Tab-separated table of C-alpha atoms and ligand atoms in Angstrom:
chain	number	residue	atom	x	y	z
A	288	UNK	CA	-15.251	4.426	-13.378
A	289	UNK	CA	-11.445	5.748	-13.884
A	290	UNK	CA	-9.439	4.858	-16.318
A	291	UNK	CA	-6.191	3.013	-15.113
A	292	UNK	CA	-3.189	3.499	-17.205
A	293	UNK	CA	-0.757	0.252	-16.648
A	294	UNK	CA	2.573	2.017	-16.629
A	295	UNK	CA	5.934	0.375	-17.037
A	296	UNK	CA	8.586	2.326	-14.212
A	297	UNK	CA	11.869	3.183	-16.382
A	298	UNK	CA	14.364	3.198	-13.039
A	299	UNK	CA	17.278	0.434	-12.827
A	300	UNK	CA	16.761	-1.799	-9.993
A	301	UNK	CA	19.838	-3.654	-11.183
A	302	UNK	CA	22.337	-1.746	-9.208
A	303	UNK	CA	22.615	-2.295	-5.616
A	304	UNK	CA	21.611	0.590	-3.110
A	305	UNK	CA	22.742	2.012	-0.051
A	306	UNK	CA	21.649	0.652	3.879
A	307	UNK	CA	19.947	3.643	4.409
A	308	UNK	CA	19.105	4.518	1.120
A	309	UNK	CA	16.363	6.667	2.925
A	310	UNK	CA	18.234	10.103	3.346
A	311	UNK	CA	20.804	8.131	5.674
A	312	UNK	CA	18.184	7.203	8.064
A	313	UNK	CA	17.529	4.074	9.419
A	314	UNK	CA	14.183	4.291	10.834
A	315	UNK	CA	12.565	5.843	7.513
A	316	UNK	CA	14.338	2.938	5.727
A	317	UNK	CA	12.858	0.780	7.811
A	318	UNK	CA	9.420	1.586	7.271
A	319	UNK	CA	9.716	1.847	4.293
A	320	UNK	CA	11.579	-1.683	3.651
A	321	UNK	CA	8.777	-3.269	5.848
A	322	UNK	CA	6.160	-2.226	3.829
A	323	UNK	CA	7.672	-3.117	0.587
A	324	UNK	CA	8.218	-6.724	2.330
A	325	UNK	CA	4.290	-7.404	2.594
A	326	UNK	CA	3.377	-6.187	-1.133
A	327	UNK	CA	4.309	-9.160	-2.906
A	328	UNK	CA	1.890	-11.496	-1.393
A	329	UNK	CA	-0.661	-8.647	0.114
A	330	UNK	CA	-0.711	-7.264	-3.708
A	331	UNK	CA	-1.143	-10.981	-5.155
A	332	UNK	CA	-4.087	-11.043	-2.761
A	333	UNK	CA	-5.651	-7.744	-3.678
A	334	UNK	CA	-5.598	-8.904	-7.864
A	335	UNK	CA	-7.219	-12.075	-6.461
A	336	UNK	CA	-9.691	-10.376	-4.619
A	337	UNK	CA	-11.015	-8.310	-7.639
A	338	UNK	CA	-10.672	-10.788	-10.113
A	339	UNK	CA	-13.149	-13.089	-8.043
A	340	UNK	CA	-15.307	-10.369	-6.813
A	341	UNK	CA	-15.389	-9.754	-10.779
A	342	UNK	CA	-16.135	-12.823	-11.911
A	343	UNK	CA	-18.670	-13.020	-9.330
A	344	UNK	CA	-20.670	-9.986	-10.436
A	345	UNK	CA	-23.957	-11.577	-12.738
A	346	UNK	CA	-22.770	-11.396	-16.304
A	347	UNK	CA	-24.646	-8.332	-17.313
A	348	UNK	CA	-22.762	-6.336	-14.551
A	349	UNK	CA	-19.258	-7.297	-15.410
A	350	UNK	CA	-18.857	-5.163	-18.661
A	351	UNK	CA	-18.969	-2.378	-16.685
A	352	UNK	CA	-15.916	-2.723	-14.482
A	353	UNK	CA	-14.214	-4.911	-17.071
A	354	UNK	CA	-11.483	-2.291	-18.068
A	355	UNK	CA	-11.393	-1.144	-14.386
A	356	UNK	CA	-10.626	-4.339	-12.860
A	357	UNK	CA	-7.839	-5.342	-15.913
A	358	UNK	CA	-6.068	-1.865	-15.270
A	359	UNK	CA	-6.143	-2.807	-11.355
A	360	UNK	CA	-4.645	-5.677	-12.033
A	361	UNK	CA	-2.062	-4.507	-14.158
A	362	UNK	CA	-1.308	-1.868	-12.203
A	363	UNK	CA	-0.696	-4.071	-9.198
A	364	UNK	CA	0.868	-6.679	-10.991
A	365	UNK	CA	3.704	-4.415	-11.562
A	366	UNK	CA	3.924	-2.915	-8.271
A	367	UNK	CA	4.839	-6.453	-7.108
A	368	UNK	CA	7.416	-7.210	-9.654
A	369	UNK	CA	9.589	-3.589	-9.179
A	370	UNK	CA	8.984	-4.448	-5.532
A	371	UNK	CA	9.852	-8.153	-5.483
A	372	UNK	CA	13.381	-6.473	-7.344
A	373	UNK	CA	13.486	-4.024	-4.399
A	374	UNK	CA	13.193	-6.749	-1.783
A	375	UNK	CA	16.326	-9.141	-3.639
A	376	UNK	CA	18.335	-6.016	-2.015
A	377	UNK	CA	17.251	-6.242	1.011
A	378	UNK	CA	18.042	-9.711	1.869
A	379	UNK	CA	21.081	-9.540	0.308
A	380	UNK	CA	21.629	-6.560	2.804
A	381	UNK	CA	20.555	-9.222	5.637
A	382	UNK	CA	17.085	-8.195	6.221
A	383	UNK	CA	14.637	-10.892	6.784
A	384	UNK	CA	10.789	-10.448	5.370
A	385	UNK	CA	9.272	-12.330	8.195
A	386	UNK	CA	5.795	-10.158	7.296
A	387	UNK	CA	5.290	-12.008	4.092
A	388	UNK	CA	5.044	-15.766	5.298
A	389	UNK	CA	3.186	-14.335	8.228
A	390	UNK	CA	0.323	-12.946	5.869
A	391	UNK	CA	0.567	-16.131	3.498
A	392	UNK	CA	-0.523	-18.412	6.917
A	393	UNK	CA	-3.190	-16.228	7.698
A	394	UNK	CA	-3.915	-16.124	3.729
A	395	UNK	CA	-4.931	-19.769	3.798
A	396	UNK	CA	-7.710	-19.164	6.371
A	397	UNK	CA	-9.419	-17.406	3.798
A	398	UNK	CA	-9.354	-20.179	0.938
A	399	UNK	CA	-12.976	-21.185	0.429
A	400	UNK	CA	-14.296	-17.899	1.847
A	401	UNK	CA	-16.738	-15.924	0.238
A	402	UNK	CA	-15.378	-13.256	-1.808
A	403	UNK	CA	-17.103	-10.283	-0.748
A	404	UNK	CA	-15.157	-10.938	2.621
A	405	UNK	CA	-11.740	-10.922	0.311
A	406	UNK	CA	-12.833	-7.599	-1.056
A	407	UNK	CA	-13.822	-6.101	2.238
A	408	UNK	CA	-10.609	-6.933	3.168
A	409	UNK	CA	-9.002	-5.579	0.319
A	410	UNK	CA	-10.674	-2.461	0.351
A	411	UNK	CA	-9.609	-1.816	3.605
A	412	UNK	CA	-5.902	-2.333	3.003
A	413	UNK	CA	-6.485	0.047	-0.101
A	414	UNK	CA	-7.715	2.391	2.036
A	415	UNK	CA	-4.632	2.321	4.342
A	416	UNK	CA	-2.754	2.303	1.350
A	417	UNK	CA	-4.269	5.426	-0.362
A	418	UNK	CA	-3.955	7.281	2.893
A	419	UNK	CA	-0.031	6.598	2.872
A	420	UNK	CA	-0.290	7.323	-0.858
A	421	UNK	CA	-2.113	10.868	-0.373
A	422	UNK	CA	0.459	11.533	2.246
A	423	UNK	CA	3.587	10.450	0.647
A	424	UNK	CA	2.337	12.699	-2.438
A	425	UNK	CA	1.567	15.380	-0.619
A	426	UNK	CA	4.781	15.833	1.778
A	427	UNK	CA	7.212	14.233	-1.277
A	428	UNK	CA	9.917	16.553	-0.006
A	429	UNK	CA	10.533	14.269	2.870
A	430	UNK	CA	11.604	11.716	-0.036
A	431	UNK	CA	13.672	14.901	-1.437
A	432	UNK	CA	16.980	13.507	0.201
A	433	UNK	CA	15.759	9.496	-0.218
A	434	UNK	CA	17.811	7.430	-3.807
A	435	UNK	CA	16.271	9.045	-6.733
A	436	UNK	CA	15.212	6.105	-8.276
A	437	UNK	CA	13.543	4.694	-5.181
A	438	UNK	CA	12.063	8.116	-4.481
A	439	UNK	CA	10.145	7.553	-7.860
A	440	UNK	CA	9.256	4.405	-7.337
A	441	UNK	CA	7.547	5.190	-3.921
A	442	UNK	CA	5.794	8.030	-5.950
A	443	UNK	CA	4.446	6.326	-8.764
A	444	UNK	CA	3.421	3.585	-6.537
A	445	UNK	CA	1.306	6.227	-4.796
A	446	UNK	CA	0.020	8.328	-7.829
A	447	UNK	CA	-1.169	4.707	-8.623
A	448	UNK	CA	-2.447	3.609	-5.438
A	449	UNK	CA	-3.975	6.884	-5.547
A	450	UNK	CA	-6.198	5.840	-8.940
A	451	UNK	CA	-7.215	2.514	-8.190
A	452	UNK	CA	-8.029	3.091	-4.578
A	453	UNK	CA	-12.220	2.888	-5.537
A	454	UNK	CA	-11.659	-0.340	-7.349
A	455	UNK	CA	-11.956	-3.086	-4.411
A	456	UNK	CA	-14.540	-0.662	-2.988
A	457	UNK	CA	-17.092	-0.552	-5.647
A	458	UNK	CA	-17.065	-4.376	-5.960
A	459	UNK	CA	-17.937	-5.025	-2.604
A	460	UNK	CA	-20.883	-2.739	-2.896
A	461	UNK	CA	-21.882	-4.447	-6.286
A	462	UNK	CA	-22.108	-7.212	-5.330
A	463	UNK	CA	-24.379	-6.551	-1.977
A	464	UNK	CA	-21.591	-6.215	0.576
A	465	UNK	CA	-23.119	-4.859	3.712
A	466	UNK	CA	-21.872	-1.738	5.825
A	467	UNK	CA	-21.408	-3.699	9.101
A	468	UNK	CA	-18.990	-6.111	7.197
A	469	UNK	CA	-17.221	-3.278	5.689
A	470	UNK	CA	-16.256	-2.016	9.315
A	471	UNK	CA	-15.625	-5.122	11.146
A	472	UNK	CA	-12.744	-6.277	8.166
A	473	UNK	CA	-11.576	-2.401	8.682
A	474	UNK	CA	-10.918	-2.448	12.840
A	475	UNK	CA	-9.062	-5.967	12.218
A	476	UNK	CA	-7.213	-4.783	9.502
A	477	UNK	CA	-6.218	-1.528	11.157
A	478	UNK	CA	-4.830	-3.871	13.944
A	479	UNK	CA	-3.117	-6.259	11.892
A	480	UNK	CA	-1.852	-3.913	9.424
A	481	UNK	CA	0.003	-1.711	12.416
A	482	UNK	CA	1.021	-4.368	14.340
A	483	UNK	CA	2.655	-6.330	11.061
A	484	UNK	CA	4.273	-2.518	10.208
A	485	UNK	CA	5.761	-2.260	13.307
A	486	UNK	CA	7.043	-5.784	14.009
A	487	UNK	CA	8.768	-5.731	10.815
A	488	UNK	CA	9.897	-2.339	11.325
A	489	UNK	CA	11.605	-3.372	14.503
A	490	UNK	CA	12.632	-6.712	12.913
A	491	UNK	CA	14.542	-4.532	10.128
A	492	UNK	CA	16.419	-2.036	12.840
A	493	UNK	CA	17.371	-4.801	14.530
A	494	UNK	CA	18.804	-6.987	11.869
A	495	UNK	CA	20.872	-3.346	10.750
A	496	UNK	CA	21.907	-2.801	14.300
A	497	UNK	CA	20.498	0.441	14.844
A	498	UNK	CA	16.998	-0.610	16.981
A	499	UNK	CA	18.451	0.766	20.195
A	500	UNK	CA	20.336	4.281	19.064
A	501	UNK	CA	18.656	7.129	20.339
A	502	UNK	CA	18.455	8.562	16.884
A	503	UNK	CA	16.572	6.119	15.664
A	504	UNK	CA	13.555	6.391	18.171
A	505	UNK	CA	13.786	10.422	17.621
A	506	UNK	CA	13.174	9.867	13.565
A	507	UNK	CA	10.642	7.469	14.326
A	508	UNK	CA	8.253	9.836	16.646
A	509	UNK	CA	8.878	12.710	14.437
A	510	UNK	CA	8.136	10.776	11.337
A	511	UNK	CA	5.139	9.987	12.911
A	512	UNK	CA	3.874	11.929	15.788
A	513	UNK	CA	5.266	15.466	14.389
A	514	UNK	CA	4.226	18.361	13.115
A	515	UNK	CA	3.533	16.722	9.455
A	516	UNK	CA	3.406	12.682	11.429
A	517	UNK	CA	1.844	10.026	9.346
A	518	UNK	CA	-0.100	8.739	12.077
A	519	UNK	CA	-1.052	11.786	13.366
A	520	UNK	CA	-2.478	13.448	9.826
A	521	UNK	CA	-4.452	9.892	9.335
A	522	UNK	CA	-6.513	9.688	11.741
A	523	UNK	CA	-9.249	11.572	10.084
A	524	UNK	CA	-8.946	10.384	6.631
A	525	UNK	CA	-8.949	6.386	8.497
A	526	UNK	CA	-12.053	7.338	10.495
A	527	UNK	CA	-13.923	8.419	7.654
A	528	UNK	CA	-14.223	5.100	6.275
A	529	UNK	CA	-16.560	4.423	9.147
A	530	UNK	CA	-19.182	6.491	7.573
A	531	UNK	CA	-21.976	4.616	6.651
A	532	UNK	CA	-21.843	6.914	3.860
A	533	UNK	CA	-18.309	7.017	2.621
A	534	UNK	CA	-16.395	6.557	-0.704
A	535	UNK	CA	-13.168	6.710	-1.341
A	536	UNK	CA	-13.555	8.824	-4.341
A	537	UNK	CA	-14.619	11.705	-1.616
A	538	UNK	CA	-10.766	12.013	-0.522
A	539	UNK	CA	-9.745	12.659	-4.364
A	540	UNK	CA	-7.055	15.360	-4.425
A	541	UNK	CA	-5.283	16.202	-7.755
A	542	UNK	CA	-1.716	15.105	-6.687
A	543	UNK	CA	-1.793	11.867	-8.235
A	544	UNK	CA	-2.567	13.154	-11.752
A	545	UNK	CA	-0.351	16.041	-11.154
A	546	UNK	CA	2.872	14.027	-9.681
A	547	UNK	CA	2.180	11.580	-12.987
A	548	UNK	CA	2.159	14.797	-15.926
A	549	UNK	CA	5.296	16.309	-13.930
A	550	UNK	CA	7.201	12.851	-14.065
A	551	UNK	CA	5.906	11.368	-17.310
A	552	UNK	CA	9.585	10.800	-18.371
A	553	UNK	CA	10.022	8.233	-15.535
A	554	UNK	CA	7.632	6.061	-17.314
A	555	UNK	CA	5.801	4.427	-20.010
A	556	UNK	CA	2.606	3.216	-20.818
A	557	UNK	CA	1.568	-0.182	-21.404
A	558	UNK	CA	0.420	-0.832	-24.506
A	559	UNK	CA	-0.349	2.962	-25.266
B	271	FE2	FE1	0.153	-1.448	-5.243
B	272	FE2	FE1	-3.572	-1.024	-4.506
């Protein structure tokens, strides 16, 4: 079990920011914007998720994830809000989140479903998500030229994806979720998650103007394909998950706890 500190982000997300608040590029923006599109509802999903797979536990089980599963919560709880304030900008910037109502749709399917299914689901999009995190953590330099203040909030978003990335996990297997379940919910979700990145990706360039500039495309294959690609360093840590015997606690690094004690000033703790 891990203790998960609910931490309150001290950056002003009052004050407008630039297009291309990424470094001045407009592919990296545009990843990034995409992905900050689907958190509010894929977040509201993920604190749904746990709080039924929780309640579903038998009574003598719950104590022990009880503070887990509140600090989960809380923690994504206020990813969503600092994010819902980062995506005001964007639309007032003329971006469109076409991501989110997408996911709501296919949301509905799953009302009435079973909730290990939700949490196999959700502990698949937390492992995407801690992959990103672990990466974004560990090559933070490429943020070096990004806003400050949205350079910290993609960091402590991270260090906290980072902690909570068991929590969806260990509720599955509580509550009797099987392996071959855990894997099919993992290929779909690899292809939905990609394709809904990239569609929105393109949807963003295209609503800025810069889709079909050639330095666009070259950003793009570098950010992903290069030397230090996303895509190209996750393809081990996303094919692990296919162990019958994984965890997520066995890609644990120390760069969430340490980017958290070097930037304690950027936050505070709830109710510490
Ligand atoms: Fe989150
Ligand atoms: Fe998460």
């Amino acid at each position: 079990m891990t203790d998960l500190v609910v931490r309150r982000l001290l950056i002003d997300l009052e004050k407008p920011f630039a297009r291309h608040w990424c470094g001045g590029d407009a592919f990296r923006t545009a990843f990034f914007n995409a992905l900050s599109m689907s958190f509010p509802i894929g977040e509201q999903f993920f604190i749904d998720s746990v709080r039924n797979g929780y309640k579903a536990l038998p009574a003598a089980e719950q104590p022990k994830y009880k503070a887990e599963v509140q600090g989960f919560v809380g923690q994504e709880a206020t990813h969503r809000r600092i994010h819902s304030l980062f995506n005001a900008h964007l639309e007032q910037q003329g971006l469109v989140n076409a991501w989110g109502p997408r996911a709501q749709r296919r949301l509905k399917l799953m009302e009435g479903v079973h909730p290990l299914h939700w949490l196999a689901i959700t502990a698949a999009n937390e492992h995407f998500t801690a992959i990103f995190a672990e990466w974004m953590l560990k090559n933070s330099d490429l943020l070096d030229d990004a806003e400050p203040r949205l350079k910290t909030m993609w960091l402590w978003h991270s260090a906290e994806e980072s902690e909570h990335k068991s929590t969806a996990f260990d509720l599955y297997q509580a509550l009797g979720g099987n392996h071959e379940w855990r894997i099919r919910w993992f290929r779909r979700i690899t292809f939905i998650f990609l394709g809904d990145t990239l569609r929105q990706t393109i949807n963003n360039l295209r609503r800025d103007g810069t889709l079909w500039r050639w330095g666009t495309w070259k950003s793009g294959i570098g950010y992903l394909f290069g030397r230090r690609g996303l895509l190209r360093d996750s393809c081990g840590p996303w094919r692990d998950y296919l162990r019958r015997d994984f965890h997520p606690s066995q890609q644990e690094s120390d760069l969430s706890r340490r980017w958290l004690a070097d930037n304690a000033s950027a936050y505070t703790a709830v109710g510490a």
